[in-house]
Amino acid sequence: MNGDTTAIQGGRRISAHAVCTAIRDDIVSGTFAPGSRLIEDLLARRYGVSRVPVREALRTLESEGFVTTRRHAGACVAQPSEREAADLLDIRALLEPLGAARAAQRRTEAHLKVLRGLVRLGQERARHGQLGELRALSDWFHETLAQASGSPSLAGLLVQLRRKIAWVYTVEPARRPAPPAPGGAPRPDFSSRAVESWGEHGALVDAVARGDADRARSLAAAHAERSMSEYRLRRPAPRVRTSKPSVNTTGLRN
């Protein structure tokens, strides 16, 4: 062990940050349901580390709002109220337009290259009904847009906010019947809202590329408003998986 921040696994050092990412991912995915206990010994065995990085990870997750400490129970997955959940979307509606405006003023060519590439991929996947790939692309898009704001504090808030929204809400884009293609050939069954959404992403990138902060702010606000109807509160699963073979966290995102 090296201080309080690393553990040894298979001869490699594993940071508490990697353990934190693993626990957070399991919370967001629903593996650990709201209200369930997070026992250090069980978590240490699950991720193949000692209790030290687990303890540090739980402190970090508590500061982020994913974990709470209860008397006589210890660390537990937080249980946001409906009001707290609604607040997350309101905060998003305030912060994302600010981030987009800052991105229009501070973005680099490298940011634009990544954003344009993601828009092309997202629009292609949406047109072909490959909806399963869109969530990851959208997360990557918004994270890059946040980084383009040139403000590490704002970018950190935006990324953390999207993680919490993904944890509290499930997204169900409205599926509408696809019109026939010219000549009567059937079109693939895809979500027209997904196509619209990635069109909005493309327009936002165009505004950012032009340096039009007001337009970028307006488009981001409209996009956040239109997406509100897609969110439905995620209900906790009745049972929690507590046993799982140890996973190698060395390959996790750091």
CSV table of C-alpha atoms in Angstrom, one decimal, residues 88-204:
chain,number,residue,atom,x,y,z
A,88,LEU,CA,-31.0,18.0,-10.8
A,89,LEU,CA,-32.8,18.7,-14.1
A,90,ASP,CA,-33.3,22.4,-13.1
A,91,ILE,CA,-29.6,22.7,-12.3
A,92,ARG,CA,-28.8,21.1,-15.7
A,93,ALA,CA,-31.0,23.6,-17.4
A,94,LEU,CA,-28.9,26.4,-15.8
A,95,LEU,CA,-25.4,25.0,-16.1
A,96,GLU,CA,-25.4,23.4,-19.6
A,97,PRO,CA,-26.3,26.7,-21.4
A,98,LEU,CA,-23.5,28.4,-19.5
A,99,GLY,CA,-21.0,25.7,-20.4
A,100,ALA,CA,-22.1,26.0,-24.1
A,101,ALA,CA,-21.6,29.7,-24.1
A,102,ARG,CA,-18.2,29.4,-22.5
A,103,ALA,CA,-17.3,26.7,-25.1
A,104,ALA,CA,-18.1,29.1,-27.9
A,105,GLN,CA,-15.6,31.5,-26.5
A,106,ARG,CA,-12.9,29.2,-25.4
A,107,ARG,CA,-13.0,26.0,-27.5
A,108,THR,CA,-10.0,24.8,-29.4
A,109,GLU,CA,-9.7,23.2,-32.8
A,110,ALA,CA,-9.1,19.9,-31.1
A,111,HIS,CA,-12.4,20.2,-29.2
A,112,LEU,CA,-14.2,21.0,-32.5
A,113,LYS,CA,-12.7,18.0,-34.2
A,114,VAL,CA,-14.0,15.6,-31.5
A,115,LEU,CA,-17.4,17.3,-31.3
A,116,ARG,CA,-17.9,17.2,-35.1
A,117,GLY,CA,-16.9,13.5,-35.2
A,118,LEU,CA,-19.3,12.6,-32.4
A,119,VAL,CA,-22.1,14.4,-34.1
A,120,ARG,CA,-21.5,12.5,-37.4
A,121,LEU,CA,-21.4,9.2,-35.5
A,122,GLY,CA,-24.5,10.1,-33.5
A,123,GLN,CA,-26.5,11.2,-36.5
A,124,GLU,CA,-25.6,8.1,-38.4
A,125,ARG,CA,-26.5,5.8,-35.5
A,126,ALA,CA,-29.8,7.6,-34.9
A,127,ARG,CA,-30.8,7.4,-38.6
A,128,HIS,CA,-30.1,3.7,-38.6
A,129,GLY,CA,-32.0,3.0,-35.3
A,130,GLN,CA,-28.8,2.0,-33.4
A,131,LEU,CA,-30.1,3.5,-30.2
A,132,GLY,CA,-28.0,1.3,-27.9
A,133,GLU,CA,-24.9,3.2,-28.9
A,134,LEU,CA,-26.3,6.7,-28.5
A,135,ARG,CA,-26.0,7.0,-24.7
A,136,ALA,CA,-22.3,6.5,-24.7
A,137,LEU,CA,-21.8,8.9,-27.6
A,138,SER,CA,-24.0,11.5,-25.9
A,139,ASP,CA,-22.1,11.3,-22.7
A,140,TRP,CA,-18.8,11.7,-24.6
A,141,PHE,CA,-20.3,14.6,-26.6
A,142,HIS,CA,-21.4,16.5,-23.4
A,143,GLU,CA,-18.2,15.8,-21.6
A,144,THR,CA,-16.2,17.2,-24.5
A,145,LEU,CA,-18.4,20.2,-24.7
A,146,ALA,CA,-17.9,20.8,-20.9
A,147,GLN,CA,-14.1,20.5,-21.3
A,148,ALA,CA,-14.3,23.0,-24.2
A,149,SER,CA,-15.7,25.6,-21.7
A,150,GLY,CA,-12.1,26.1,-20.5
A,151,SER,CA,-13.3,26.0,-16.9
A,152,PRO,CA,-12.2,22.8,-15.0
A,153,SER,CA,-14.6,23.7,-12.2
A,154,LEU,CA,-17.6,24.1,-14.5
A,155,ALA,CA,-16.6,21.0,-16.5
A,156,GLY,CA,-16.4,19.0,-13.3
A,157,LEU,CA,-19.8,20.1,-12.1
A,158,LEU,CA,-21.4,19.3,-15.5
A,159,VAL,CA,-19.8,15.8,-15.7
A,160,GLN,CA,-20.9,15.0,-12.1
A,161,LEU,CA,-24.4,16.3,-12.7
A,162,ARG,CA,-24.9,14.1,-15.8
A,163,ARG,CA,-23.7,11.1,-13.7
A,164,LYS,CA,-26.2,11.8,-11.0
A,165,ILE,CA,-29.0,12.3,-13.6
A,166,ALA,CA,-28.1,9.0,-15.2
A,167,TRP,CA,-28.3,7.4,-11.7
A,168,VAL,CA,-31.7,8.9,-10.7
A,169,TYR,CA,-33.4,8.8,-14.1
A,170,THR,CA,-33.9,6.4,-16.9
A,171,VAL,CA,-34.3,7.9,-20.4
A,172,GLU,CA,-37.1,6.7,-22.7
A,173,PRO,CA,-37.1,8.5,-26.0
A,174,ALA,CA,-40.6,8.7,-27.6
A,175,ARG,CA,-40.8,6.3,-30.5
A,176,ARG,CA,-43.0,7.4,-33.4
A,177,PRO,CA,-43.8,5.5,-36.5
A,178,ALA,CA,-41.3,6.2,-39.2
A,179,PRO,CA,-42.8,7.5,-42.5
A,180,PRO,CA,-42.2,5.4,-45.7
A,181,ALA,CA,-39.2,6.3,-47.7
A,182,PRO,CA,-39.7,7.7,-51.3
A,183,GLY,CA,-40.9,4.9,-53.5
A,184,GLY,CA,-42.7,3.1,-50.7
A,185,ALA,CA,-39.7,1.3,-49.3
A,186,PRO,CA,-40.0,0.8,-45.5
A,187,ARG,CA,-37.7,2.8,-43.3
A,188,PRO,CA,-35.9,1.3,-40.2
A,189,ASP,CA,-37.8,1.7,-37.0
A,190,PHE,CA,-35.9,4.3,-35.1
A,191,SER,CA,-36.6,7.0,-32.6
A,192,SER,CA,-37.3,10.3,-34.3
A,193,ARG,CA,-36.5,12.1,-31.1
A,194,ALA,CA,-33.0,10.6,-31.3
A,195,VAL,CA,-32.6,12.0,-34.8
A,196,GLU,CA,-33.9,15.4,-33.6
A,197,SER,CA,-31.6,15.4,-30.6
A,198,TRP,CA,-28.5,14.8,-32.7
A,199,GLY,CA,-29.6,17.4,-35.1
A,200,GLU,CA,-29.7,19.8,-32.1
A,201,HIS,CA,-26.2,18.7,-31.2
A,202,GLY,CA,-25.0,19.5,-34.7
A,203,ALA,CA,-26.5,23.0,-34.6
A,204,LEU,CA,-24.9,23.6,-31.2
